[in-house]
Amino acid sequence: MLFKTITKENFKKMVEALLEENEVIGPKSRDRDTEGNKIYRFLKINSFEELEMDYTRSYSSPKNYFLPFKEDLATYHFNDKGWEQEIQYTTHPRVIIGMRACDINALLKLDQVMLKSVYPNPHYFARRRNTLIIGLDHEPLEDCFCRSMNTDTVFHGFDLFLTDIGDRYFVAINSDTAYIILNKFDAGEVTEEDRERFKTVKKQIESKFKTQVDITILPELMDLEFESEVWKKWGDKCLSCGSCAMVCPTCYCYGIEEDTDLSFSKATKRKFLYSCNLLDFAAVAGGHNFRPDAHIRLKYRYYHQFRGFVEAFNQSLCVGCNRCGKACLAGISPKAVIDDLIRTEKLQK
Amino acid sequence: MNIKIPQYDINLEPFMERPPDFNNKSVLMQTEKGFKSEVINIVKLTSQEKLFQVRILDSCEREKFTFLPGQFVMLELPGCGEIPISISSSSSNREFIGLCIRKAGKVTGMIDRLEPGAIVGIRGPFGTHFPMQKMKGYNILLIAGGLGIAPLRSPIYWVNEQRSAYKDITILYGTREPGQILFDYQFEEWQKIYNLKLLTIIQEPDENWKGRVGLITDLFKEVRIDPDNTFAIVCGPPVMFKFVCAYLSDIGIPRQRMFVSLERRMHCGMGKCCRCNVGSTFTCLDGPVFDYWTVMNLKEAI
Ligand SMILES: Cc1cc2nc3c(=O)[nH]c(=O)nc-3n(C[C@H](O)[C@H](O)[C@H](O)COP(=O)(O)OP(=O)(O)OC[C@H]3O[C@@H](n4cnc5c(N)ncnc54)[C@H](O)[C@@H]3O)c2cc1C
Ligand code: SF4
Ligand code: SF4
Ligand code: FES
C-alpha cells in the first residue's frame, strides 16, 4: 500500500474541492441524547465546517448509502399488452468521509454477500463503484469490541484512510482515483518523523480497547448452547422492534412491497430493509410462523452473525461496533449475551 | 479548485444487453429482470388449486430457460407481489412450464383470478434439484402429502422419459379429503404407461370414497422397500417429514438417499433477503431440495 501525508489545512481544501462537484457525506451531529452527548449520523454535508472529524460514533451505520432503507427494484408500466418492466441503477457518484475501520470492514463483509458469492447484486455494485470512501481512525469507545472481532484495522475496501498524527493526517492510499486527487493538494512523502508518530498513535489506539468478547469457540457454542436458557433470558426482554438490525452496519435482510399508483398505469416493486427480530420475519401463508417467539428470533440473529456467516465466509458477520447494544431499549448487547453463553458453557463443565 | 470524481455507469456494461441466465449464478446480471410470460392455459384442479401453464414470451429468453426437477421460480404479478412456486412440469418441455398453485393468501388469491392470456413475470430457475442422474439404476420411492405432489410431477415426467434407466418407481400419495386429490386425471397414465406403482390414501373419507383410509405412513405396510437399492423423495407438510423420514431411516435407507423439499418465506431466491434462512444456510440456495442428512444437521429445519 502507498502512504502519504496531508496537512489538515490541505485536507480542508481537498474536501472543499470535492464539495464543489460531488455529493459528500460525513459525520454530523443533529441531536443530543438524554445525557447531553451529541448524536451523530452520516449525512450530506454542504461545507467543510459541517463535517465533525472528532465524532465518536454514528447512531446508525453508513451502510445505508449502499443498502438504502428503501430502494426501488423495478417499475412496471401497464399497457394493453400487459406491462413493461423498467430497472434503474444509480449512476450517482458520492464521497463518504470519516468511515471507521469497523464500518469499512462491514462493507467488505457485505461485499462477500452482495458481490462475491452467487447472484452478484447490480444495485449494490453500482453504488459501491460510485462511492469514494475516505476512512478515519479513532480511539475506541468504552464498548467497542471490534478488536475481538478482528475488524479494528482495515487494508482494503476504501480509497483513502486517515490517521490523525497531529497537524496532519497519515494517509493510506488504495485507489488511483484517490491518489490523483490527493496529489493535487500537496500530499507529502512520509518522513521518518511521520512514521514514528503514526506508530505511536496506532499503539495508543490499540492500548485503549476496554471491551473484549471471547469468540474463540463461538460458532460451536451457537450449536452447543442452542437450547440454552440464555436465549430465553435475553429473548424474553426483546421487544421485537428491529432497531438492532436497522443500526447494524452488516444486517442486510429485507422485505418486498409492491404498489400500484392510483391511475393503475404504473406499479413499483420496492425493497425495504427488515429485521429478523420482527414478528412476521418467517411467517408464511396459512398462518404458520417458523419463528413465533421473540427469543427464537433473537437467537437466530446471533446464529446468523456468529455461526451461519462463519460457515459461509469463514468470518463472523458482526464487526463489534455495539451500535445494536446502544440502540436496544431492552438493554440487549452482544457482549452481554455472548458472555452469558460462555458462562453457561463453563458451568456445565 | 474543484474535483469531479469519476462516474461509473453500470448501464454501459455488456450484461445489461443480455437476458439474465439464472443458471449461471456467479456472473453479474439483471437479477430483478422478470421474463415476461403469458398464462396460456389454466386447469382447475380442485376448489383451491389450479395448474397454470406459463410460456416465456421472448424466444431468446425461452430457449435459455432450462431447469431440473425440484427447482422453483419466483412468480411475479406486478403491483401485487412475487412468490416462490415449484415447477410442476417436464424439464424437457421447452415451450411452457406448469405451476400448480394453491389459493392461500394475497398474491395466490390474485393469481387464482387470472384469465388465460394474462402476463406475469418469471425469474429463475432457483435452488437445488433432485439428483435424478444419481438415482439411475435404483428404485425410487416418491412420497407426497397434499400439495407436495406438485413438485413431484417434474421427477415423474423425468423418469418416464428415461424409464429403462430406473427400476421400480412407487408413488405414495395422501391427502386429507378426497376432494383434495390433485392430478387424478393422470393416475391411469402414470400406472399404465409410465409403469409406476401408485398408492393413494385419504384421512377423512366421504361416503363415495372407496379407497384406503388412514395416514400416509399406513401405506408403508403395503409396499416392500429394499433399503439398499432405493432413493426416496418426500414432499409435503413439515409434520409429514418427521414421521416419514424417521420410518425410512429406521428401515435402513441411508439419509443421503432421502430427499425432502423445504418451504420457507422467500423474497429473492438468491440468498440476499435472508427470509428463507434455515439453520446456518438459506433454503433458496442450498435447498429447497435437501438430503435428510443435511436436514438433520440444520437447526429447526423440520
Ligand atoms: C420453494 C417453494 C416452492 C413452493 N411451491 C409452491 C407450489 O408449487 N404451489 C403453491 O401453491 N405454493 C408453493 N409454495 C408456497 C407459496 O410460495 C405460498 O403459498 C405463497 O408465497 C403465498 O403467498 P400469498 O401472498 O398468497 O400469501 P400471504 O399469506 O398473503 O403472504 C404474504 C407474503 O408472504 C410470503 N409468503 C407467504 N407464505 C409463503 C410461503 N409458504 N413460502 C414463501 N413465501 C411465503 C409471500 O412473499 C407473500 O407475498 C412454495 C414455497 C416455496 C418456498
Ligand atoms: S434486541 Fe433490542 S433492538 Fe433488537 S429487536 Fe430486540 S429489543 Fe429491539
Ligand atoms: S455490534 Fe451489533 S450493530 Fe455492531 S456489527 Fe455487531 S451485531 Fe451489528
Ligand atoms: S429467498 Fe431471499 S435469501 Fe432465500
XYZ file of C-alpha atoms and ligand atoms in Angstrom:
724
model
C 0.000 0.000 0.000
C 1.094 3.564 -0.666
C 1.276 6.075 2.169
C 1.426 9.851 2.112
C 0.604 12.665 4.466
C -1.648 15.666 4.045
C -1.790 18.681 6.310
C -5.154 19.400 7.927
C -5.248 22.701 6.068
C -4.806 20.964 2.740
C -7.310 18.317 3.723
C -9.831 21.096 4.236
C -9.061 22.389 0.744
C -9.478 18.914 -0.650
C -12.893 18.451 0.961
C -13.959 21.865 -0.284
C -12.894 20.958 -3.800
C -14.806 17.699 -3.581
C -17.875 19.575 -2.327
C -17.934 21.717 -5.461
C -18.981 18.945 -7.810
C -19.957 15.919 -5.773
C -22.344 14.779 -3.116
C -20.298 14.486 0.078
C -21.466 12.526 3.104
C -19.878 12.777 6.535
C -20.474 12.561 10.290
C -22.686 15.367 11.525
C -24.420 15.880 14.868
C -28.124 16.514 14.652
C -29.280 15.931 18.178
C -28.252 15.235 21.764
C -29.085 12.231 23.912
C -30.533 12.440 27.426
C -27.062 12.878 28.904
C -26.298 15.734 26.557
C -23.920 13.820 24.323
C -24.061 14.560 20.644
C -25.802 12.036 18.410
C -24.028 11.696 15.101
C -25.258 10.477 11.770
C -23.743 10.182 8.332
C -25.476 12.922 6.375
C -24.923 15.085 3.349
C -22.623 17.962 4.197
C -22.609 21.330 2.464
C -19.422 22.812 3.845
C -16.232 21.622 5.489
C -17.384 23.174 8.778
C -20.332 20.789 8.967
C -18.019 17.823 8.949
C -17.255 16.694 12.505
C -13.972 14.845 12.235
C -13.863 14.389 16.023
C -17.146 12.448 16.096
C -17.414 9.457 18.402
C -19.829 7.001 16.805
C -22.679 7.437 14.391
C -26.003 6.185 15.723
C -26.772 4.241 12.560
C -24.160 2.997 10.178
C -23.239 4.441 6.785
C -24.291 1.129 5.184
C -27.490 2.796 4.097
C -25.605 4.617 1.357
C -25.056 1.150 -0.129
C -28.192 -0.572 1.110
C -30.825 2.160 1.380
C -33.732 1.654 3.763
C -35.942 1.720 0.705
C -34.899 1.012 -2.834
C -36.975 0.615 -5.979
C -36.018 -2.655 -7.637
C -38.254 -2.249 -10.652
C -41.067 -0.159 -12.070
C -43.859 -1.574 -14.222
C -45.689 0.415 -16.825
C -49.057 -1.116 -17.631
C -50.347 -1.107 -21.207
C -52.889 -3.048 -23.258
C -50.358 -5.808 -23.859
C -49.680 -6.278 -20.169
C -46.727 -4.340 -18.817
C -43.147 -3.252 -19.443
C -40.549 -3.559 -16.736
C -38.039 -0.803 -16.113
C -34.982 -1.258 -13.898
C -32.807 1.683 -12.943
C -29.420 1.558 -11.304
C -27.760 4.502 -9.680
C -25.005 6.236 -11.576
C -24.693 8.943 -8.995
C -21.148 9.410 -7.666
C -20.676 10.130 -3.998
C -17.920 10.684 -1.442
C -18.179 9.386 2.125
C -15.752 10.861 4.624
C -14.998 9.565 8.089
C -15.916 5.898 7.921
C -14.349 3.829 10.700
C -12.299 0.704 10.130
C -15.148 -1.390 11.519
C -17.639 0.179 9.113
C -15.343 -0.417 6.149
C -14.842 -3.995 7.308
C -18.617 -4.225 7.491
C -18.767 -3.202 3.829
C -16.201 -5.867 2.979
C -18.470 -8.418 4.628
C -21.445 -7.101 2.677
C -19.274 -7.362 -0.460
C -18.950 -11.075 0.270
C -22.714 -11.490 0.138
C -23.582 -8.901 -2.489
C -20.709 -9.276 -4.928
C -18.507 -12.245 -4.228
C -20.955 -15.079 -3.802
C -23.828 -16.203 -6.006
C -26.023 -13.716 -7.876
C -23.964 -10.540 -7.525
C -26.320 -7.671 -6.842
C -26.190 -4.976 -9.548
C -27.847 -2.293 -7.379
C -25.199 -2.706 -4.691
C -22.441 -2.999 -7.274
C -23.427 0.296 -8.892
C -23.471 2.097 -5.543
C -20.208 0.595 -4.412
C -18.447 1.532 -7.650
C -19.754 5.077 -7.469
C -18.639 5.760 -3.920
C -15.272 7.159 -2.940
C -14.529 6.225 0.658
C -12.259 8.217 2.945
C -11.801 6.333 6.199
C -10.760 7.740 9.558
C -9.040 6.190 12.586
C -10.228 6.892 16.108
C -9.620 5.872 19.677
C -12.032 3.131 20.690
C -15.001 3.944 22.866
C -15.735 2.196 26.124
C -17.865 -0.505 24.497
C -16.199 -1.023 21.086
C -15.222 -4.675 20.720
C -14.051 -4.605 17.109
C -10.627 -5.758 18.218
C -12.133 -9.037 19.406
C -13.824 -9.347 16.034
C -10.587 -8.627 14.203
C -12.114 -5.605 12.469
C -10.231 -2.783 14.185
C -7.874 -2.402 11.249
C -8.628 -2.379 7.547
C -6.434 -2.841 4.489
C -8.781 -2.554 1.560
C -12.334 -1.606 0.697
C -11.608 2.144 0.904
C -9.909 4.781 -1.271
C -8.117 6.745 1.436
C -7.719 6.024 5.126
C -6.658 8.803 7.503
C -4.886 8.621 10.821
C -4.597 11.844 12.784
C -0.928 12.399 13.687
C -1.196 15.969 14.980
C -1.074 18.749 12.420
C -1.527 16.306 9.554
C -3.124 13.055 8.534
C -1.159 9.942 7.750
C -2.918 8.583 4.653
C -3.156 5.042 3.323
C -3.989 5.144 -0.396
C -5.936 2.375 -2.037
C -7.092 3.651 -5.413
C -5.687 5.521 -8.352
C -8.586 7.991 -8.320
C -7.803 8.890 -4.725
C -4.072 9.046 -5.431
C -4.610 11.599 -8.175
C -6.917 13.705 -6.010
C -4.577 13.632 -3.013
C -1.620 14.726 -5.086
C -3.439 17.863 -6.161
C -3.229 19.022 -2.538
C 0.485 18.847 -1.899
C 0.433 15.444 -0.302
C 3.789 14.929 1.332
C 6.084 11.950 1.312
C 6.122 10.095 4.614
C 9.103 11.214 6.706
C 10.871 9.315 9.455
C 9.080 11.504 11.968
C 5.617 10.872 10.420
C 6.267 7.189 10.577
C 7.171 7.288 14.252
C 4.158 9.436 15.081
C 1.921 7.054 13.158
C 3.269 4.073 15.104
C 2.758 5.869 18.409
C -0.818 6.790 17.553
C -1.566 3.226 16.446
C -0.089 1.814 19.671
C -2.147 4.242 21.672
C -5.340 3.231 19.880
C -4.537 -0.393 20.497
C -3.954 0.165 24.196
C -7.340 1.813 24.668
C -9.573 -1.170 23.937
C -11.508 -1.941 27.075
C -14.196 -4.360 25.967
C -13.354 -7.871 24.957
C -15.614 -10.596 23.695
C -14.322 -14.122 23.577
C -15.236 -15.590 20.198
C -12.776 -18.484 20.038
C -15.342 -21.275 20.160
C -18.397 -19.163 19.488
C -19.527 -20.967 16.305
C -19.532 -24.290 18.162
C -21.165 -22.678 21.179
C -24.013 -21.486 18.981
C -24.845 -25.131 18.284
C -23.992 -26.494 21.718
C -25.998 -23.812 23.511
C -28.882 -23.797 21.054
C -31.309 -24.848 23.780
C -29.673 -22.702 26.455
C -31.763 -20.709 28.906
C -29.641 -17.695 27.955
C -31.795 -17.223 24.845
C -34.947 -17.125 26.940
C -33.336 -14.825 29.473
C -32.488 -12.188 26.882
C -35.133 -13.066 24.333
C -37.968 -12.527 26.781
C -36.803 -8.933 27.171
C -36.670 -8.345 23.419
C -39.389 -6.010 22.152
C -39.077 -7.324 18.597
C -38.669 -3.751 17.426
C -35.909 -4.384 14.898
C -33.817 -1.342 15.908
C -30.723 -3.516 16.270
C -30.789 -4.529 12.623
C -31.572 -1.000 11.443
C -28.451 0.486 13.047
C -26.186 -2.512 12.375
C -23.555 -1.994 9.667
C -23.847 -5.574 8.424
C -27.507 -6.595 8.716
C -28.887 -6.810 5.203
C -32.148 -8.760 5.215
C -35.172 -7.248 3.527
C -38.813 -7.421 2.614
C -40.608 -6.515 -0.603
C -43.615 -4.300 -1.147
C -45.389 -3.724 -4.412
C -47.824 -0.941 -5.015
C -49.800 0.403 -7.889
C -50.370 4.107 -8.412
C -53.903 5.438 -8.292
C -54.314 5.639 -12.051
C -53.325 1.971 -12.450
C -50.747 2.978 -15.017
C -47.662 2.159 -13.005
C -46.507 -0.208 -10.263
C -43.340 -0.334 -8.197
C -41.504 -3.247 -6.653
C -39.681 -1.889 -3.645
C -37.218 -3.455 -1.289
C -37.117 -2.282 2.324
C -34.610 -3.336 4.956
C -36.074 -5.644 7.542
C -35.020 -7.326 10.762
C -35.084 -10.987 11.703
C -36.399 -9.926 15.104
C -39.678 -8.685 13.667
C -42.658 -10.929 14.299
C -43.501 -11.942 10.749
C -39.939 -12.440 9.505
C -40.551 -16.141 8.872
C -44.348 -16.135 8.675
C -45.899 -17.879 5.684
C -49.345 -18.264 4.163
C -51.904 -20.182 6.183
C -50.827 -18.542 9.439
C -47.740 -20.641 10.104
C -44.732 -18.869 11.615
C -41.413 -20.709 11.652
C -40.157 -18.384 14.412
C -43.120 -17.466 16.549
C -41.234 -16.448 19.718
C -39.076 -13.391 20.350
C -36.309 -15.449 21.932
C -36.111 -17.753 18.920
C -35.831 -14.785 16.597
C -33.180 -13.154 18.783
C -31.237 -16.412 18.824
C -31.294 -16.576 15.045
C -29.942 -13.061 14.722
C -26.910 -14.238 16.695
C -26.881 -17.577 14.934
C -26.535 -15.865 11.564
C -23.914 -13.371 12.804
C -21.692 -15.858 14.601
C -22.434 -19.242 13.047
C -24.155 -19.149 9.630
C -21.924 -16.431 8.223
C -18.823 -18.162 9.570
C -19.820 -21.336 7.767
C -20.319 -19.451 4.509
C -17.417 -16.990 4.608
C -15.026 -18.052 7.380
C -15.663 -14.914 9.417
C -18.299 -13.537 11.740
C -20.758 -11.062 10.330
C -20.603 -8.818 13.401
C -17.842 -6.196 13.428
C -18.154 -5.282 17.090
C -19.390 -1.691 16.872
C -22.012 -2.240 19.603
C -24.478 0.019 17.810
C -27.158 -2.607 18.386
C -26.354 -2.632 22.101
C -26.673 1.143 22.256
C -29.896 1.274 20.282
C -31.632 -1.514 22.175
C -34.263 -0.253 24.600
C -34.267 -3.623 26.334
C -30.554 -3.419 27.108
C -29.552 -6.412 24.996
C -25.961 -6.258 23.751
C -23.756 -8.842 22.031
C -21.188 -8.605 24.810
C -23.754 -9.446 27.492
C -25.357 -12.271 25.524
C -22.084 -13.887 24.473
C -20.578 -13.602 27.946
C -23.635 -15.400 29.276
C -23.358 -18.132 26.689
C -19.743 -18.730 27.605
C -20.615 -18.752 31.268
C -23.327 -21.399 30.943
C -20.873 -23.463 28.998
C -18.372 -23.219 31.833
C -20.993 -24.068 34.422
C -21.854 -27.282 32.666
C -18.276 -28.499 32.564
C -10.162 24.144 -7.429
C -12.933 21.667 -7.977
C -12.759 17.943 -8.475
C -15.301 15.698 -10.052
C -14.933 12.083 -9.097
C -15.418 9.695 -11.998
C -18.865 8.315 -12.576
C -19.362 4.615 -13.152
C -22.277 3.852 -15.444
C -23.410 0.275 -14.996
C -25.795 0.723 -17.922
C -22.832 0.513 -20.285
C -21.901 -2.976 -19.089
C -22.451 -5.734 -21.665
C -24.604 -7.778 -19.278
C -27.275 -5.082 -19.484
C -27.972 -6.160 -23.066
C -28.356 -9.854 -22.256
C -31.273 -11.606 -20.617
C -30.254 -12.913 -17.207
C -29.229 -16.562 -17.037
C -30.098 -17.704 -13.530
C -28.276 -20.986 -14.079
C -25.034 -19.057 -14.319
C -25.041 -17.811 -10.755
C -21.674 -16.162 -10.436
C -21.879 -13.500 -13.139
C -23.344 -10.044 -12.878
C -26.810 -9.895 -14.423
C -30.045 -8.006 -14.058
C -31.263 -10.152 -11.223
C -34.560 -8.266 -10.940
C -35.489 -8.791 -14.552
C -38.594 -10.928 -14.825
C -39.161 -12.870 -18.019
C -42.436 -11.617 -19.414
C -44.620 -14.691 -19.679
C -48.129 -15.465 -20.828
C -50.516 -17.704 -18.956
C -51.542 -19.873 -21.923
C -53.833 -22.279 -20.128
C -55.431 -22.689 -16.726
C -56.572 -26.079 -15.461
C -58.864 -26.053 -12.465
C -57.843 -28.981 -10.287
C -59.844 -28.502 -7.091
C -61.629 -25.613 -5.422
C -58.266 -24.413 -4.072
C -55.695 -25.370 -6.680
C -55.156 -24.599 -10.333
C -52.466 -25.597 -12.791
C -51.133 -22.620 -14.724
C -49.287 -23.229 -17.965
C -46.957 -20.322 -18.468
C -44.939 -19.529 -21.571
C -41.997 -17.129 -21.644
C -42.781 -14.702 -24.471
C -39.327 -13.774 -25.742
C -37.951 -16.668 -27.802
C -34.355 -15.993 -26.773
C -35.257 -15.971 -23.075
C -37.412 -19.067 -23.545
C -34.647 -21.030 -25.236
C -32.219 -20.181 -22.468
C -34.590 -21.171 -19.682
C -33.733 -24.675 -18.520
C -34.342 -26.268 -15.136
C -34.011 -29.546 -13.294
C -36.742 -31.353 -11.337
C -37.160 -29.850 -7.866
C -36.228 -26.272 -8.753
C -38.579 -23.339 -8.317
C -39.256 -19.957 -9.891
C -40.229 -16.605 -8.448
C -43.575 -15.734 -9.995
C -44.487 -12.075 -10.034
C -47.741 -10.315 -10.551
C -46.616 -6.692 -10.990
C -48.189 -4.398 -8.461
C -49.273 -7.326 -6.320
C -46.265 -9.379 -5.290
C -43.785 -12.102 -6.010
C -43.845 -15.659 -4.629
C -41.809 -18.870 -4.916
C -43.512 -21.705 -6.806
C -42.086 -25.126 -7.667
C -42.024 -26.076 -11.299
C -44.552 -28.825 -11.847
C -43.910 -29.868 -15.431
C -41.423 -31.814 -17.516
C -37.930 -30.348 -17.692
C -37.825 -31.368 -21.360
C -40.857 -29.258 -22.184
C -39.236 -26.139 -23.601
C -42.475 -24.482 -24.645
C -44.068 -23.737 -21.299
C -43.760 -24.511 -17.598
C -46.518 -25.776 -15.355
C -47.148 -24.170 -11.966
C -49.661 -25.726 -9.625
C -50.829 -23.004 -7.261
C -52.982 -23.160 -4.174
C -55.041 -20.134 -3.238
C -53.564 -19.316 0.168
C -53.283 -15.545 0.581
C -52.852 -12.203 -1.119
C -50.716 -12.989 -4.157
C -52.008 -16.521 -4.723
C -55.528 -15.136 -4.321
C -54.919 -12.695 -7.191
C -53.282 -15.388 -9.299
C -56.352 -17.543 -8.790
C -58.392 -14.824 -10.510
C -56.192 -14.639 -13.607
C -57.613 -15.486 -17.027
C -55.696 -17.152 -19.864
C -53.691 -14.514 -21.690
C -52.590 -12.743 -18.505
C -48.977 -11.575 -18.444
C -46.859 -12.472 -15.435
C -43.154 -12.241 -14.622
C -40.904 -15.247 -14.044
C -37.431 -15.202 -12.519
C -35.397 -18.346 -12.154
C -34.938 -21.221 -12.007
C -33.620 -21.178 -8.446
C -32.463 -23.673 -5.871
C -31.271 -27.236 -5.764
C -32.836 -30.170 -7.601
C -33.442 -33.869 -7.057
C -30.329 -35.830 -8.097
C -32.029 -37.615 -10.998
C -28.741 -38.773 -12.510
C -27.527 -40.381 -9.296
C -30.791 -42.248 -8.926
C -30.240 -44.177 -12.148
C -30.234 -47.926 -11.554
C -32.205 -47.559 -8.319
C -35.778 -47.895 -7.199
C -37.418 -44.583 -6.434
C -39.982 -44.035 -3.738
C -41.910 -40.781 -4.168
C -43.953 -39.779 -1.146
C -46.336 -36.833 -1.369
C -48.712 -35.253 1.081
C -51.305 -32.774 -0.212
C -49.828 -30.103 -2.453
C -46.495 -31.959 -2.199
C -47.464 -33.815 -5.352
C -46.901 -30.612 -7.389
C -43.072 -30.597 -7.217
C -43.050 -34.385 -7.746
C -44.606 -34.170 -11.188
C -41.339 -32.959 -12.636
C -39.313 -36.018 -11.475
C -42.229 -38.259 -12.530
C -42.022 -36.902 -16.089
C -38.254 -37.274 -15.981
C -38.237 -40.963 -15.038
C -40.867 -41.723 -17.661
C -38.739 -40.075 -20.323
C -35.822 -42.313 -19.352
C -37.829 -45.190 -17.958
C -35.308 -48.002 -18.555
C -32.653 -46.188 -16.536
C -34.667 -46.601 -13.339
C -36.007 -49.669 -11.575
C -39.270 -49.762 -9.637
C -40.964 -46.452 -9.124
C -43.549 -46.164 -6.381
C -45.681 -43.141 -5.555
C -47.358 -42.904 -2.172
C -49.829 -40.064 -2.108
C -52.052 -38.952 0.724
C -54.435 -36.042 1.234
C -56.875 -35.090 3.914
C -60.106 -35.297 1.912
C -60.951 -36.985 -1.409
C -61.740 -33.581 -2.945
C -58.134 -32.503 -2.415
C -56.567 -35.153 -4.622
C -54.620 -33.448 -7.374
C -53.835 -34.713 -10.871
C -56.067 -37.802 -10.580
C -56.682 -37.454 -14.329
C -53.083 -38.580 -14.775
C -53.146 -41.567 -12.428
C -54.090 -44.086 -15.106
C -51.389 -42.823 -17.431
C -48.762 -42.948 -14.682
C -49.615 -46.545 -13.851
C -50.265 -47.917 -17.333
C -47.810 -46.004 -19.472
C -45.153 -44.764 -17.083
C -45.201 -48.162 -15.347
C -45.280 -46.702 -11.857
C -46.955 -48.135 -8.812
C -49.345 -45.650 -7.223
C -50.997 -45.943 -3.831
C -53.308 -43.253 -2.501
C -54.785 -42.794 0.938
C -57.273 -40.382 2.466
C -57.504 -39.212 6.043
C -61.121 -38.089 6.137
C -63.145 -40.050 3.550
C -66.639 -39.121 2.339
C -69.372 -41.623 1.535
C -68.222 -42.035 -2.078
C -64.617 -42.834 -1.253
C -63.804 -46.479 -1.892
C -60.042 -46.381 -1.438
C -57.730 -46.605 1.522
C -58.292 -44.602 4.653
C -55.551 -43.507 7.023
C -52.280 -41.655 7.225
C -49.584 -41.704 4.583
C -47.420 -43.839 6.863
C -50.079 -46.574 6.757
C -49.118 -47.159 3.131
C -45.733 -48.488 4.207
C -47.475 -51.711 5.244
C -48.370 -52.336 1.620
C -45.049 -51.738 -0.074
C -41.818 -53.670 0.093
C -38.884 -51.283 0.255
C -35.382 -52.506 -0.491
C -33.321 -50.034 1.558
C -30.045 -50.827 -0.196
C -31.413 -50.019 -3.621
C -33.851 -47.212 -3.049
C -33.844 -43.439 -3.231
C -36.700 -41.615 -1.538
C -38.181 -38.206 -2.250
C -40.560 -36.736 0.295
C -42.709 -33.648 -0.308
C -45.478 -32.361 1.871
C -46.278 -30.541 5.065
C -43.491 -30.402 7.705
C -45.288 -32.781 10.114
C -45.184 -35.457 7.448
C -41.394 -35.251 7.007
C -40.725 -36.201 10.574
C -42.739 -39.407 10.585
C -41.949 -40.490 7.062
C -38.223 -39.815 7.222
C -37.904 -41.408 10.659
C -39.555 -44.552 9.309
C -37.393 -44.655 6.197
C -34.164 -44.251 8.113
C -35.304 -46.922 10.587
C -35.696 -49.454 7.813
C -32.188 -48.601 6.650
C -32.338 -46.136 3.750
C -29.203 -44.010 4.139
C -30.052 -40.421 4.990
C -28.094 -39.263 1.984
C -30.506 -41.104 -0.296
C -33.583 -39.426 1.118
C -34.598 -36.036 -0.198
C -37.072 -33.510 1.084
C -38.195 -30.161 -0.278
C -38.484 -27.453 2.365
C -40.692 -24.385 2.296
C -39.835 -21.072 3.830
C -40.790 -17.487 3.258
C -38.884 -16.147 0.250
C -38.458 -12.697 -1.227
C -35.495 -13.067 -3.567
C -34.479 -16.654 -4.349
C -30.857 -15.554 -4.401
C -29.570 -15.662 -0.836
C -29.995 -11.921 -0.329
C -33.178 -11.248 1.637
C -32.400 -13.851 4.356
C -36.092 -14.628 4.809
C -35.660 -18.316 3.962
C -32.856 -18.770 6.474
C -32.795 -22.261 7.936
C -30.094 -23.238 10.427
C -26.801 -21.954 9.069
C -27.920 -21.573 5.467
C -30.647 -20.442 3.064
C -33.415 -22.595 1.645
C -33.298 -20.811 -1.705
C -29.594 -21.589 -2.228
C -28.809 -24.894 -0.522
C -32.434 -26.015 -0.885
C -35.335 -26.301 -1.354
C -34.187 -29.876 -2.032
C -32.031 -31.129 0.831
C -30.872 -34.629 1.632
C -32.036 -35.843 5.001
C -28.537 -35.905 6.479
C -28.232 -32.174 5.847
C -31.700 -31.552 7.232
C -30.813 -33.388 10.446
C -27.820 -31.107 10.817
C -29.679 -27.873 10.196
C -31.244 -26.317 13.263
C -35.024 -26.421 13.211
C -35.247 -27.467 9.585
C -38.162 -29.792 10.316
C -39.572 -23.366 -2.723
C -41.056 -23.135 -2.606
C -41.912 -23.744 -3.509
C -43.283 -23.541 -3.424
N -44.068 -24.154 -4.336
C -45.409 -23.966 -4.312
C -46.240 -24.566 -5.282
O -45.794 -25.292 -6.171
N -47.565 -24.311 -5.215
C -48.098 -23.490 -4.243
O -49.315 -23.294 -4.244
N -47.335 -22.924 -3.308
C -45.982 -23.129 -3.309
N -45.203 -22.523 -2.360
C -45.832 -21.689 -1.326
C -46.166 -20.321 -1.888
O -44.997 -19.622 -2.188
C -47.003 -19.530 -0.885
O -48.248 -20.142 -0.788
C -47.186 -18.093 -1.309
O -45.976 -17.384 -1.196
C -48.242 -17.406 -0.501
O -48.315 -16.060 -0.918
P -49.603 -15.172 -0.674
O -49.270 -13.798 -0.998
O -50.761 -15.763 -1.405
O -49.855 -15.392 0.871
P -49.878 -14.316 2.054
O -50.144 -15.078 3.292
O -50.782 -13.200 1.721
O -48.342 -13.887 2.075
C -47.788 -12.615 2.067
C -46.348 -12.763 1.611
O -45.671 -13.693 2.409
C -44.838 -14.527 1.658
N -45.196 -15.928 1.866
C -46.306 -16.395 2.464
N -46.311 -17.726 2.518
C -45.195 -18.166 1.955
C -44.649 -19.452 1.740
N -45.249 -20.578 2.100
N -43.459 -19.526 1.143
C -42.821 -18.409 0.773
N -43.275 -17.161 0.963
C -44.460 -17.031 1.554
C -45.021 -14.145 0.234
O -43.904 -13.408 -0.171
C -46.235 -13.297 0.204
O -46.095 -12.260 -0.715
C -43.822 -22.717 -2.402
C -42.976 -22.106 -1.496
C -41.605 -22.314 -1.573
C -40.707 -21.669 -0.589
S -32.689 -6.946 20.535
Fe -33.268 -4.886 21.253
S -33.152 -3.573 19.416
Fe -33.163 -5.720 18.700
S -35.350 -6.184 18.314
Fe -34.938 -6.831 20.441
S -35.495 -5.021 21.690
Fe -35.302 -4.285 19.552
S -22.098 -4.979 17.404
Fe -24.267 -5.142 16.833
S -24.598 -3.461 15.384
Fe -22.370 -3.756 15.528
S -21.885 -5.194 13.869
Fe -22.214 -6.436 15.717
S -24.377 -7.009 15.585
Fe -24.103 -5.293 14.175
S -35.323 -16.159 -0.674
Fe -34.107 -14.447 -0.158
S -32.454 -15.378 0.878
Fe -33.609 -17.073 0.222
